[in-house]
């Protein structure tokens, strides 16, 4: 666990962690170079978030639901918003927060979305002095909620991602592209040009080609 605290001026967007976990270059293109182009997929995601944020709050039995909740952690240096935080009434004075993030697609194999949700939980813990052991991600394509437990390993991964995302944004340097399967679902593939730039001729590649040629 990191003991460093950031100042208000050094806070980065909480969503940058999800971008960094997906691809550090994508994170730098958005948060360093400020490139953000809306594709059909990101528009769909934005509309879904806006719909969630249309309401302020509602109550259902023992659960009070808050929409678009502002978040901040000076320990991780993050600022952002939670789509939804459900507060479950445990007794007259105690409420248990439970963050819920809305995503357009379907559950992913990587941890990007879980890291973003865990960062939200860490913000809530710091702001409200409570422990937040779990939350959920709602995926639009499957229309199902996927519960996430904030165990030690996910917390460690989230803290490490926050640290590395800060380092990347502070450096002001955009890493070169590496073409991988994830590029096909990346909203910045046209600006990044991973196939063209990532395969730029290099002396090393030229020499290895020469060696391979009989
Ligand atoms: S196209 Fe690929 S390398 Fe480029 S930003 Fe997207 S995921 Fe990263």
mmCIF file with all atom_site columns, C-alpha atoms and ligand atoms in Angstrom:
data_model
loop_
_atom_site.group_PDB
_atom_site.id
_atom_site.type_symbol
_atom_site.label_atom_id
_atom_site.label_alt_id
_atom_site.label_comp_id
_atom_site.label_asym_id
_atom_site.label_entity_id
_atom_site.label_seq_id
_atom_site.pdbx_PDB_ins_code
_atom_site.Cartn_x
_atom_site.Cartn_y
_atom_site.Cartn_z
_atom_site.occupancy
_atom_site.B_iso_or_equiv
_atom_site.pdbx_formal_charge
_atom_site.auth_seq_id
_atom_site.auth_comp_id
_atom_site.auth_asym_id
_atom_site.auth_atom_id
_atom_site.pdbx_PDB_model_num
ATOM   1   C  CA  . UNK A 1 1   ? 0.000   0.000   0.000   1.00 0.00 ? 1   UNK A CA  1
ATOM   2   C  CA  . UNK A 1 2   ? 1.361   3.406   -0.981  1.00 0.00 ? 2   UNK A CA  1
ATOM   3   C  CA  . UNK A 1 3   ? 1.670   6.150   1.694   1.00 0.00 ? 3   UNK A CA  1
ATOM   4   C  CA  . UNK A 1 4   ? 2.254   8.981   -0.748  1.00 0.00 ? 4   UNK A CA  1
ATOM   5   C  CA  . UNK A 1 5   ? -0.539  11.503  -1.125  1.00 0.00 ? 5   UNK A CA  1
ATOM   6   C  CA  . UNK A 1 6   ? -1.065  13.700  -4.158  1.00 0.00 ? 6   UNK A CA  1
ATOM   7   C  CA  . UNK A 1 7   ? -2.044  17.351  -4.199  1.00 0.00 ? 7   UNK A CA  1
ATOM   8   C  CA  . UNK A 1 8   ? -5.285  18.545  -5.825  1.00 0.00 ? 8   UNK A CA  1
ATOM   9   C  CA  . UNK A 1 9   ? -3.293  19.784  -8.834  1.00 0.00 ? 9   UNK A CA  1
ATOM   10  C  CA  . UNK A 1 10  ? -1.820  16.362  -9.519  1.00 0.00 ? 10  UNK A CA  1
ATOM   11  C  CA  . UNK A 1 11  ? -5.044  14.381  -9.686  1.00 0.00 ? 11  UNK A CA  1
ATOM   12  C  CA  . UNK A 1 12  ? -5.683  12.417  -12.877 1.00 0.00 ? 12  UNK A CA  1
ATOM   13  C  CA  . UNK A 1 13  ? -8.962  11.131  -14.282 1.00 0.00 ? 13  UNK A CA  1
ATOM   14  C  CA  . UNK A 1 14  ? -9.997  7.837   -12.724 1.00 0.00 ? 14  UNK A CA  1
ATOM   15  C  CA  . UNK A 1 15  ? -10.935 6.568   -16.210 1.00 0.00 ? 15  UNK A CA  1
ATOM   16  C  CA  . UNK A 1 16  ? -7.249  6.856   -17.213 1.00 0.00 ? 16  UNK A CA  1
ATOM   17  C  CA  . UNK A 1 17  ? -6.571  3.681   -15.212 1.00 0.00 ? 17  UNK A CA  1
ATOM   18  C  CA  . UNK A 1 18  ? -8.923  1.698   -17.412 1.00 0.00 ? 18  UNK A CA  1
ATOM   19  C  CA  . UNK A 1 19  ? -7.312  3.184   -20.533 1.00 0.00 ? 19  UNK A CA  1
ATOM   20  C  CA  . UNK A 1 20  ? -3.814  2.402   -19.207 1.00 0.00 ? 20  UNK A CA  1
ATOM   21  C  CA  . UNK A 1 21  ? -4.748  -1.176  -18.283 1.00 0.00 ? 21  UNK A CA  1
ATOM   22  C  CA  . UNK A 1 22  ? -6.162  -1.638  -21.812 1.00 0.00 ? 22  UNK A CA  1
ATOM   23  C  CA  . UNK A 1 23  ? -3.146  -0.074  -23.542 1.00 0.00 ? 23  UNK A CA  1
ATOM   24  C  CA  . UNK A 1 24  ? -0.629  2.494   -22.214 1.00 0.00 ? 24  UNK A CA  1
ATOM   25  C  CA  . UNK A 1 25  ? -0.431  4.093   -25.674 1.00 0.00 ? 25  UNK A CA  1
ATOM   26  C  CA  . UNK A 1 26  ? -4.202  4.584   -25.747 1.00 0.00 ? 26  UNK A CA  1
ATOM   27  C  CA  . UNK A 1 27  ? -3.967  6.190   -22.295 1.00 0.00 ? 27  UNK A CA  1
ATOM   28  C  CA  . UNK A 1 28  ? -1.244  8.596   -23.480 1.00 0.00 ? 28  UNK A CA  1
ATOM   29  C  CA  . UNK A 1 29  ? -3.115  9.464   -26.695 1.00 0.00 ? 29  UNK A CA  1
ATOM   30  C  CA  . UNK A 1 30  ? -6.175  10.430  -24.642 1.00 0.00 ? 30  UNK A CA  1
ATOM   31  C  CA  . UNK A 1 31  ? -4.669  11.909  -21.472 1.00 0.00 ? 31  UNK A CA  1
ATOM   32  C  CA  . UNK A 1 32  ? -1.379  13.363  -22.779 1.00 0.00 ? 32  UNK A CA  1
ATOM   33  C  CA  . UNK A 1 33  ? -2.147  14.226  -26.402 1.00 0.00 ? 33  UNK A CA  1
ATOM   34  C  CA  . UNK A 1 34  ? -5.860  14.882  -25.702 1.00 0.00 ? 34  UNK A CA  1
ATOM   35  C  CA  . UNK A 1 35  ? -6.976  12.887  -28.739 1.00 0.00 ? 35  UNK A CA  1
ATOM   36  C  CA  . UNK A 1 36  ? -10.474 11.591  -28.372 1.00 0.00 ? 36  UNK A CA  1
ATOM   37  C  CA  . UNK A 1 37  ? -12.589 10.677  -31.337 1.00 0.00 ? 37  UNK A CA  1
ATOM   38  C  CA  . UNK A 1 38  ? -16.065 9.394   -30.877 1.00 0.00 ? 38  UNK A CA  1
ATOM   39  C  CA  . UNK A 1 39  ? -16.745 6.189   -32.764 1.00 0.00 ? 39  UNK A CA  1
ATOM   40  C  CA  . UNK A 1 40  ? -20.062 4.328   -32.956 1.00 0.00 ? 40  UNK A CA  1
ATOM   41  C  CA  . UNK A 1 41  ? -18.965 2.225   -30.005 1.00 0.00 ? 41  UNK A CA  1
ATOM   42  C  CA  . UNK A 1 42  ? -17.847 5.085   -27.742 1.00 0.00 ? 42  UNK A CA  1
ATOM   43  C  CA  . UNK A 1 43  ? -21.032 7.024   -28.641 1.00 0.00 ? 43  UNK A CA  1
ATOM   44  C  CA  . UNK A 1 44  ? -23.077 4.020   -27.564 1.00 0.00 ? 44  UNK A CA  1
ATOM   45  C  CA  . UNK A 1 45  ? -21.117 3.891   -24.277 1.00 0.00 ? 45  UNK A CA  1
ATOM   46  C  CA  . UNK A 1 46  ? -21.500 7.646   -23.717 1.00 0.00 ? 46  UNK A CA  1
ATOM   47  C  CA  . UNK A 1 47  ? -25.273 7.542   -24.278 1.00 0.00 ? 47  UNK A CA  1
ATOM   48  C  CA  . UNK A 1 48  ? -25.515 4.636   -21.842 1.00 0.00 ? 48  UNK A CA  1
ATOM   49  C  CA  . UNK A 1 49  ? -23.595 6.624   -19.190 1.00 0.00 ? 49  UNK A CA  1
ATOM   50  C  CA  . UNK A 1 50  ? -25.673 9.746   -19.815 1.00 0.00 ? 50  UNK A CA  1
ATOM   51  C  CA  . UNK A 1 51  ? -28.879 7.753   -19.380 1.00 0.00 ? 51  UNK A CA  1
ATOM   52  C  CA  . UNK A 1 52  ? -27.573 6.413   -16.075 1.00 0.00 ? 52  UNK A CA  1
ATOM   53  C  CA  . UNK A 1 53  ? -26.658 9.955   -14.944 1.00 0.00 ? 53  UNK A CA  1
ATOM   54  C  CA  . UNK A 1 54  ? -30.042 11.434  -15.912 1.00 0.00 ? 54  UNK A CA  1
ATOM   55  C  CA  . UNK A 1 55  ? -31.395 10.758  -12.440 1.00 0.00 ? 55  UNK A CA  1
ATOM   56  C  CA  . UNK A 1 56  ? -29.894 11.978  -9.157  1.00 0.00 ? 56  UNK A CA  1
ATOM   57  C  CA  . UNK A 1 57  ? -31.097 9.415   -6.679  1.00 0.00 ? 57  UNK A CA  1
ATOM   58  C  CA  . UNK A 1 58  ? -33.823 6.965   -5.816  1.00 0.00 ? 58  UNK A CA  1
ATOM   59  C  CA  . UNK A 1 59  ? -34.727 4.648   -2.949  1.00 0.00 ? 59  UNK A CA  1
ATOM   60  C  CA  . UNK A 1 60  ? -35.787 1.028   -3.130  1.00 0.00 ? 60  UNK A CA  1
ATOM   61  C  CA  . UNK A 1 61  ? -36.555 -0.475  0.258   1.00 0.00 ? 61  UNK A CA  1
ATOM   62  C  CA  . UNK A 1 62  ? -33.340 -0.568  2.250   1.00 0.00 ? 62  UNK A CA  1
ATOM   63  C  CA  . UNK A 1 63  ? -31.251 0.617   -0.684  1.00 0.00 ? 63  UNK A CA  1
ATOM   64  C  CA  . UNK A 1 64  ? -30.645 4.240   -1.596  1.00 0.00 ? 64  UNK A CA  1
ATOM   65  C  CA  . UNK A 1 65  ? -29.261 4.668   -5.111  1.00 0.00 ? 65  UNK A CA  1
ATOM   66  C  CA  . UNK A 1 66  ? -27.115 7.707   -6.010  1.00 0.00 ? 66  UNK A CA  1
ATOM   67  C  CA  . UNK A 1 67  ? -26.238 8.466   -9.657  1.00 0.00 ? 67  UNK A CA  1
ATOM   68  C  CA  . UNK A 1 68  ? -23.151 10.283  -10.965 1.00 0.00 ? 68  UNK A CA  1
ATOM   69  C  CA  . UNK A 1 69  ? -21.367 10.328  -7.605  1.00 0.00 ? 69  UNK A CA  1
ATOM   70  C  CA  . UNK A 1 70  ? -18.205 12.549  -7.533  1.00 0.00 ? 70  UNK A CA  1
ATOM   71  C  CA  . UNK A 1 71  ? -15.126 10.615  -6.402  1.00 0.00 ? 71  UNK A CA  1
ATOM   72  C  CA  . UNK A 1 72  ? -11.626 11.523  -5.281  1.00 0.00 ? 72  UNK A CA  1
ATOM   73  C  CA  . UNK A 1 73  ? -8.614  9.838   -3.743  1.00 0.00 ? 73  UNK A CA  1
ATOM   74  C  CA  . UNK A 1 74  ? -5.570  11.849  -2.705  1.00 0.00 ? 74  UNK A CA  1
ATOM   75  C  CA  . UNK A 1 75  ? -3.755  8.609   -1.885  1.00 0.00 ? 75  UNK A CA  1
ATOM   76  C  CA  . UNK A 1 76  ? -4.044  7.306   -5.459  1.00 0.00 ? 76  UNK A CA  1
ATOM   77  C  CA  . UNK A 1 77  ? -4.235  10.778  -7.020  1.00 0.00 ? 77  UNK A CA  1
ATOM   78  C  CA  . UNK A 1 78  ? -7.570  10.221  -8.749  1.00 0.00 ? 78  UNK A CA  1
ATOM   79  C  CA  . UNK A 1 79  ? -10.682 12.227  -9.510  1.00 0.00 ? 79  UNK A CA  1
ATOM   80  C  CA  . UNK A 1 80  ? -13.807 11.107  -11.355 1.00 0.00 ? 80  UNK A CA  1
ATOM   81  C  CA  . UNK A 1 81  ? -17.385 9.952   -11.036 1.00 0.00 ? 81  UNK A CA  1
ATOM   82  C  CA  . UNK A 1 82  ? -19.123 6.686   -10.253 1.00 0.00 ? 82  UNK A CA  1
ATOM   83  C  CA  . UNK A 1 83  ? -22.070 5.860   -12.515 1.00 0.00 ? 83  UNK A CA  1
ATOM   84  C  CA  . UNK A 1 84  ? -24.026 4.510   -9.562  1.00 0.00 ? 84  UNK A CA  1
ATOM   85  C  CA  . UNK A 1 85  ? -23.391 3.933   -5.876  1.00 0.00 ? 85  UNK A CA  1
ATOM   86  C  CA  . UNK A 1 86  ? -25.953 1.846   -4.036  1.00 0.00 ? 86  UNK A CA  1
ATOM   87  C  CA  . UNK A 1 87  ? -26.055 2.459   -0.280  1.00 0.00 ? 87  UNK A CA  1
ATOM   88  C  CA  . UNK A 1 88  ? -27.441 -0.510  1.601   1.00 0.00 ? 88  UNK A CA  1
ATOM   89  C  CA  . UNK A 1 89  ? -28.888 0.344   5.000   1.00 0.00 ? 89  UNK A CA  1
ATOM   90  C  CA  . UNK A 1 90  ? -27.324 -2.003  7.560   1.00 0.00 ? 90  UNK A CA  1
ATOM   91  C  CA  . UNK A 1 91  ? -28.935 -0.329  10.582  1.00 0.00 ? 91  UNK A CA  1
ATOM   92  C  CA  . UNK A 1 92  ? -30.264 3.074   11.615  1.00 0.00 ? 92  UNK A CA  1
ATOM   93  C  CA  . UNK A 1 93  ? -26.926 4.836   11.176  1.00 0.00 ? 93  UNK A CA  1
ATOM   94  C  CA  . UNK A 1 94  ? -24.809 2.573   8.993   1.00 0.00 ? 94  UNK A CA  1
ATOM   95  C  CA  . UNK A 1 95  ? -24.849 2.427   5.217   1.00 0.00 ? 95  UNK A CA  1
ATOM   96  C  CA  . UNK A 1 96  ? -22.747 0.092   3.072   1.00 0.00 ? 96  UNK A CA  1
ATOM   97  C  CA  . UNK A 1 97  ? -21.658 1.647   -0.267  1.00 0.00 ? 97  UNK A CA  1
ATOM   98  C  CA  . UNK A 1 98  ? -21.652 -0.624  -3.338  1.00 0.00 ? 98  UNK A CA  1
ATOM   99  C  CA  . UNK A 1 99  ? -20.362 0.950   -6.606  1.00 0.00 ? 99  UNK A CA  1
ATOM   100 C  CA  . UNK A 1 100 ? -21.899 -0.132  -9.916  1.00 0.00 ? 100 UNK A CA  1
ATOM   101 C  CA  . UNK A 1 101 ? -20.264 0.713   -13.251 1.00 0.00 ? 101 UNK A CA  1
ATOM   102 C  CA  . UNK A 1 102 ? -22.161 0.552   -16.551 1.00 0.00 ? 102 UNK A CA  1
ATOM   103 C  CA  . UNK A 1 103 ? -20.357 -0.786  -19.611 1.00 0.00 ? 103 UNK A CA  1
ATOM   104 C  CA  . UNK A 1 104 ? -21.610 -1.055  -23.170 1.00 0.00 ? 104 UNK A CA  1
ATOM   105 C  CA  . UNK A 1 105 ? -20.058 -4.413  -24.131 1.00 0.00 ? 105 UNK A CA  1
ATOM   106 C  CA  . UNK A 1 106 ? -19.769 -7.800  -22.529 1.00 0.00 ? 106 UNK A CA  1
ATOM   107 C  CA  . UNK A 1 107 ? -17.548 -9.113  -19.687 1.00 0.00 ? 107 UNK A CA  1
ATOM   108 C  CA  . UNK A 1 108 ? -13.867 -9.025  -20.684 1.00 0.00 ? 108 UNK A CA  1
ATOM   109 C  CA  . UNK A 1 109 ? -11.058 -11.418 -19.946 1.00 0.00 ? 109 UNK A CA  1
ATOM   110 C  CA  . UNK A 1 110 ? -8.671  -8.631  -18.888 1.00 0.00 ? 110 UNK A CA  1
ATOM   111 C  CA  . UNK A 1 111 ? -8.939  -6.631  -15.655 1.00 0.00 ? 111 UNK A CA  1
ATOM   112 C  CA  . UNK A 1 112 ? -9.442  -3.117  -17.131 1.00 0.00 ? 112 UNK A CA  1
ATOM   113 C  CA  . UNK A 1 113 ? -13.045 -2.699  -15.976 1.00 0.00 ? 113 UNK A CA  1
ATOM   114 C  CA  . UNK A 1 114 ? -12.405 -4.325  -12.594 1.00 0.00 ? 114 UNK A CA  1
ATOM   115 C  CA  . UNK A 1 115 ? -9.452  -1.996  -11.961 1.00 0.00 ? 115 UNK A CA  1
ATOM   116 C  CA  . UNK A 1 116 ? -11.640 1.043   -12.701 1.00 0.00 ? 116 UNK A CA  1
ATOM   117 C  CA  . UNK A 1 117 ? -14.348 -0.225  -10.341 1.00 0.00 ? 117 UNK A CA  1
ATOM   118 C  CA  . UNK A 1 118 ? -11.825 -1.069  -7.604  1.00 0.00 ? 118 UNK A CA  1
ATOM   119 C  CA  . UNK A 1 119 ? -10.370 2.461   -7.909  1.00 0.00 ? 119 UNK A CA  1
ATOM   120 C  CA  . UNK A 1 120 ? -13.894 3.815   -7.361  1.00 0.00 ? 120 UNK A CA  1
ATOM   121 C  CA  . UNK A 1 121 ? -14.186 1.674   -4.223  1.00 0.00 ? 121 UNK A CA  1
ATOM   122 C  CA  . UNK A 1 122 ? -10.847 2.959   -2.915  1.00 0.00 ? 122 UNK A CA  1
ATOM   123 C  CA  . UNK A 1 123 ? -12.054 6.552   -3.492  1.00 0.00 ? 123 UNK A CA  1
ATOM   124 C  CA  . UNK A 1 124 ? -15.280 5.838   -1.577  1.00 0.00 ? 124 UNK A CA  1
ATOM   125 C  CA  . UNK A 1 125 ? -13.322 4.260   1.289   1.00 0.00 ? 125 UNK A CA  1
ATOM   126 C  CA  . UNK A 1 126 ? -11.081 7.312   1.562   1.00 0.00 ? 126 UNK A CA  1
ATOM   127 C  CA  . UNK A 1 127 ? -13.969 9.797   1.283   1.00 0.00 ? 127 UNK A CA  1
ATOM   128 C  CA  . UNK A 1 128 ? -16.405 8.062   3.632   1.00 0.00 ? 128 UNK A CA  1
ATOM   129 C  CA  . UNK A 1 129 ? -14.036 6.191   6.005   1.00 0.00 ? 129 UNK A CA  1
ATOM   130 C  CA  . UNK A 1 130 ? -15.785 2.883   5.410   1.00 0.00 ? 130 UNK A CA  1
ATOM   131 C  CA  . UNK A 1 131 ? -14.679 -0.355  3.848   1.00 0.00 ? 131 UNK A CA  1
ATOM   132 C  CA  . UNK A 1 132 ? -16.092 -1.251  0.447   1.00 0.00 ? 132 UNK A CA  1
ATOM   133 C  CA  . UNK A 1 133 ? -15.563 -4.979  -0.093  1.00 0.00 ? 133 UNK A CA  1
ATOM   134 C  CA  . UNK A 1 134 ? -17.440 -5.424  -3.379  1.00 0.00 ? 134 UNK A CA  1
ATOM   135 C  CA  . UNK A 1 135 ? -19.223 -3.796  -6.298  1.00 0.00 ? 135 UNK A CA  1
ATOM   136 C  CA  . UNK A 1 136 ? -20.637 -4.763  -9.688  1.00 0.00 ? 136 UNK A CA  1
ATOM   137 C  CA  . UNK A 1 137 ? -20.283 -4.075  -13.401 1.00 0.00 ? 137 UNK A CA  1
ATOM   138 C  CA  . UNK A 1 138 ? -23.418 -4.014  -15.546 1.00 0.00 ? 138 UNK A CA  1
ATOM   139 C  CA  . UNK A 1 139 ? -22.711 -5.049  -19.153 1.00 0.00 ? 139 UNK A CA  1
ATOM   140 C  CA  . UNK A 1 140 ? -25.128 -3.657  -21.744 1.00 0.00 ? 140 UNK A CA  1
ATOM   141 C  CA  . UNK A 1 141 ? -24.691 -6.443  -24.266 1.00 0.00 ? 141 UNK A CA  1
ATOM   142 C  CA  . UNK A 1 142 ? -25.461 -9.274  -21.858 1.00 0.00 ? 142 UNK A CA  1
ATOM   143 C  CA  . UNK A 1 143 ? -27.702 -7.064  -19.688 1.00 0.00 ? 143 UNK A CA  1
ATOM   144 C  CA  . UNK A 1 144 ? -26.279 -8.784  -16.627 1.00 0.00 ? 144 UNK A CA  1
ATOM   145 C  CA  . UNK A 1 145 ? -24.566 -7.620  -13.498 1.00 0.00 ? 145 UNK A CA  1
ATOM   146 C  CA  . UNK A 1 146 ? -21.217 -9.129  -12.747 1.00 0.00 ? 146 UNK A CA  1
ATOM   147 C  CA  . UNK A 1 147 ? -20.179 -8.980  -9.086  1.00 0.00 ? 147 UNK A CA  1
ATOM   148 C  CA  . UNK A 1 148 ? -16.585 -7.992  -8.299  1.00 0.00 ? 148 UNK A CA  1
ATOM   149 C  CA  . UNK A 1 149 ? -14.858 -8.659  -4.991  1.00 0.00 ? 149 UNK A CA  1
ATOM   150 C  CA  . UNK A 1 150 ? -12.128 -6.149  -4.121  1.00 0.00 ? 150 UNK A CA  1
ATOM   151 C  CA  . UNK A 1 151 ? -9.607  -8.664  -2.814  1.00 0.00 ? 151 UNK A CA  1
ATOM   152 C  CA  . UNK A 1 152 ? -5.973  -7.921  -1.967  1.00 0.00 ? 152 UNK A CA  1
ATOM   153 C  CA  . UNK A 1 153 ? -4.711  -8.930  -5.366  1.00 0.00 ? 153 UNK A CA  1
ATOM   154 C  CA  . UNK A 1 154 ? -7.132  -6.629  -7.259  1.00 0.00 ? 154 UNK A CA  1
ATOM   155 C  CA  . UNK A 1 155 ? -6.385  -3.762  -4.855  1.00 0.00 ? 155 UNK A CA  1
ATOM   156 C  CA  . UNK A 1 156 ? -2.642  -4.226  -5.387  1.00 0.00 ? 156 UNK A CA  1
ATOM   157 C  CA  . UNK A 1 157 ? -3.115  -4.314  -9.163  1.00 0.00 ? 157 UNK A CA  1
ATOM   158 C  CA  . UNK A 1 158 ? -5.246  -1.144  -8.994  1.00 0.00 ? 158 UNK A CA  1
ATOM   159 C  CA  . UNK A 1 159 ? -2.698  0.727   -6.868  1.00 0.00 ? 159 UNK A CA  1
ATOM   160 C  CA  . UNK A 1 160 ? 0.127   -0.319  -9.180  1.00 0.00 ? 160 UNK A CA  1
ATOM   161 C  CA  . UNK A 1 161 ? -1.899  0.757   -12.229 1.00 0.00 ? 161 UNK A CA  1
ATOM   162 C  CA  . UNK A 1 162 ? -2.601  4.155   -10.624 1.00 0.00 ? 162 UNK A CA  1
ATOM   163 C  CA  . UNK A 1 163 ? 1.117   4.629   -9.933  1.00 0.00 ? 163 UNK A CA  1
ATOM   164 C  CA  . UNK A 1 164 ? 2.153   3.671   -13.473 1.00 0.00 ? 164 UNK A CA  1
ATOM   165 C  CA  . UNK A 1 165 ? -0.597  5.790   -15.044 1.00 0.00 ? 165 UNK A CA  1
ATOM   166 C  CA  . UNK A 1 166 ? 0.655   8.822   -13.083 1.00 0.00 ? 166 UNK A CA  1
ATOM   167 C  CA  . UNK A 1 167 ? 4.214   8.137   -14.241 1.00 0.00 ? 167 UNK A CA  1
ATOM   168 C  CA  . UNK A 1 168 ? 3.086   7.871   -17.865 1.00 0.00 ? 168 UNK A CA  1
ATOM   169 C  CA  . UNK A 1 169 ? 1.013   11.068  -17.818 1.00 0.00 ? 169 UNK A CA  1
ATOM   170 C  CA  . UNK A 1 170 ? 3.720   13.003  -15.939 1.00 0.00 ? 170 UNK A CA  1
ATOM   171 C  CA  . UNK A 1 171 ? 6.369   11.871  -18.442 1.00 0.00 ? 171 UNK A CA  1
ATOM   172 C  CA  . UNK A 1 172 ? 4.327   13.418  -21.265 1.00 0.00 ? 172 UNK A CA  1
ATOM   173 C  CA  . UNK A 1 173 ? 5.636   10.690  -23.572 1.00 0.00 ? 173 UNK A CA  1
ATOM   174 C  CA  . UNK A 1 174 ? 3.433   8.489   -25.745 1.00 0.00 ? 174 UNK A CA  1
ATOM   175 C  CA  . UNK A 1 175 ? 4.715   4.916   -26.069 1.00 0.00 ? 175 UNK A CA  1
ATOM   176 C  CA  . UNK A 1 176 ? 5.038   3.494   -29.610 1.00 0.00 ? 176 UNK A CA  1
ATOM   177 C  CA  . UNK A 1 177 ? 2.261   1.215   -30.879 1.00 0.00 ? 177 UNK A CA  1
ATOM   178 C  CA  . UNK A 1 178 ? 2.392   -2.545  -30.633 1.00 0.00 ? 178 UNK A CA  1
ATOM   179 C  CA  . UNK A 1 179 ? -0.157  -4.215  -32.855 1.00 0.00 ? 179 UNK A CA  1
ATOM   180 C  CA  . UNK A 1 180 ? -2.167  -6.797  -30.917 1.00 0.00 ? 180 UNK A CA  1
ATOM   181 C  CA  . UNK A 1 181 ? -5.645  -8.316  -30.996 1.00 0.00 ? 181 UNK A CA  1
ATOM   182 C  CA  . UNK A 1 182 ? -6.941  -5.573  -28.649 1.00 0.00 ? 182 UNK A CA  1
ATOM   183 C  CA  . UNK A 1 183 ? -6.235  -2.977  -31.378 1.00 0.00 ? 183 UNK A CA  1
ATOM   184 C  CA  . UNK A 1 184 ? -9.246  -4.213  -33.351 1.00 0.00 ? 184 UNK A CA  1
ATOM   185 C  CA  . UNK A 1 185 ? -11.588 -3.054  -30.592 1.00 0.00 ? 185 UNK A CA  1
ATOM   186 C  CA  . UNK A 1 186 ? -9.683  0.188   -29.893 1.00 0.00 ? 186 UNK A CA  1
ATOM   187 C  CA  . UNK A 1 187 ? -11.536 3.430   -30.640 1.00 0.00 ? 187 UNK A CA  1
ATOM   188 C  CA  . UNK A 1 188 ? -8.227  5.110   -31.580 1.00 0.00 ? 188 UNK A CA  1
ATOM   189 C  CA  . UNK A 1 189 ? -6.957  2.584   -34.122 1.00 0.00 ? 189 UNK A CA  1
ATOM   190 C  CA  . UNK A 1 190 ? -7.201  5.108   -36.990 1.00 0.00 ? 190 UNK A CA  1
ATOM   191 C  CA  . UNK A 1 191 ? -5.195  7.755   -35.135 1.00 0.00 ? 191 UNK A CA  1
ATOM   192 C  CA  . UNK A 1 192 ? -2.710  5.268   -33.677 1.00 0.00 ? 192 UNK A CA  1
ATOM   193 C  CA  . UNK A 1 193 ? -2.013  3.361   -36.918 1.00 0.00 ? 193 UNK A CA  1
ATOM   194 C  CA  . UNK A 1 194 ? -0.487  0.388   -35.062 1.00 0.00 ? 194 UNK A CA  1
ATOM   195 C  CA  . UNK A 1 195 ? 0.058   -1.676  -38.226 1.00 0.00 ? 195 UNK A CA  1
ATOM   196 C  CA  . UNK A 1 196 ? 1.780   1.087   -40.176 1.00 0.00 ? 196 UNK A CA  1
ATOM   197 C  CA  . UNK A 1 197 ? 3.801   2.718   -37.391 1.00 0.00 ? 197 UNK A CA  1
ATOM   198 C  CA  . UNK A 1 198 ? 4.331   -0.439  -35.348 1.00 0.00 ? 198 UNK A CA  1
ATOM   199 C  CA  . UNK A 1 199 ? 5.922   -2.182  -38.310 1.00 0.00 ? 199 UNK A CA  1
ATOM   200 C  CA  . UNK A 1 200 ? 8.162   0.693   -39.360 1.00 0.00 ? 200 UNK A CA  1
ATOM   201 C  CA  . UNK A 1 201 ? 11.391  -0.604  -40.909 1.00 0.00 ? 201 UNK A CA  1
ATOM   202 C  CA  . UNK A 1 202 ? 14.261  -0.672  -38.442 1.00 0.00 ? 202 UNK A CA  1
ATOM   203 C  CA  . UNK A 1 203 ? 17.944  -1.542  -38.781 1.00 0.00 ? 203 UNK A CA  1
ATOM   204 C  CA  . UNK A 1 204 ? 17.429  -4.471  -36.412 1.00 0.00 ? 204 UNK A CA  1
ATOM   205 C  CA  . UNK A 1 205 ? 14.561  -5.835  -38.513 1.00 0.00 ? 205 UNK A CA  1
ATOM   206 C  CA  . UNK A 1 206 ? 16.503  -5.204  -41.739 1.00 0.00 ? 206 UNK A CA  1
ATOM   207 C  CA  . UNK A 1 207 ? 19.542  -7.109  -40.444 1.00 0.00 ? 207 UNK A CA  1
ATOM   208 C  CA  . UNK A 1 208 ? 17.502  -10.047 -39.171 1.00 0.00 ? 208 UNK A CA  1
ATOM   209 C  CA  . UNK A 1 209 ? 15.759  -10.229 -42.566 1.00 0.00 ? 209 UNK A CA  1
ATOM   210 C  CA  . UNK A 1 210 ? 19.157  -10.245 -44.295 1.00 0.00 ? 210 UNK A CA  1
ATOM   211 C  CA  . UNK A 1 211 ? 20.378  -13.058 -42.051 1.00 0.00 ? 211 UNK A CA  1
ATOM   212 C  CA  . UNK A 1 212 ? 17.224  -15.089 -42.734 1.00 0.00 ? 212 UNK A CA  1
ATOM   213 C  CA  . UNK A 1 213 ? 17.561  -14.591 -46.535 1.00 0.00 ? 213 UNK A CA  1
ATOM   214 C  CA  . UNK A 1 214 ? 19.657  -17.421 -48.116 1.00 0.00 ? 214 UNK A CA  1
HETATM 215 S  S1  . LIG B 2 .   ? -4.641  0.757   -31.727 1.00 0.00 ? 1   LIG B S1  1
HETATM 216 FE FE1 . LIG B 2 .   ? -3.612  -0.750  -30.427 1.00 0.00 ? 1   LIG B FE1 1
HETATM 217 S  S2  . LIG B 2 .   ? -1.584  0.125   -29.914 1.00 0.00 ? 1   LIG B S2  1
HETATM 218 FE FE2 . LIG B 2 .   ? -2.901  1.764   -30.717 1.00 0.00 ? 1   LIG B FE2 1
HETATM 219 S  S3  . LIG B 2 .   ? -3.769  2.728   -28.907 1.00 0.00 ? 1   LIG B S3  1
HETATM 220 FE FE3 . LIG B 2 .   ? -5.252  1.215   -29.623 1.00 0.00 ? 1   LIG B FE3 1
HETATM 221 S  S4  . LIG B 2 .   ? -4.766  -0.660  -28.505 1.00 0.00 ? 1   LIG B S4  1
HETATM 222 FE FE4 . LIG B 2 .   ? -3.015  0.713   -28.288 1.00 0.00 ? 1   LIG B FE4 1
#
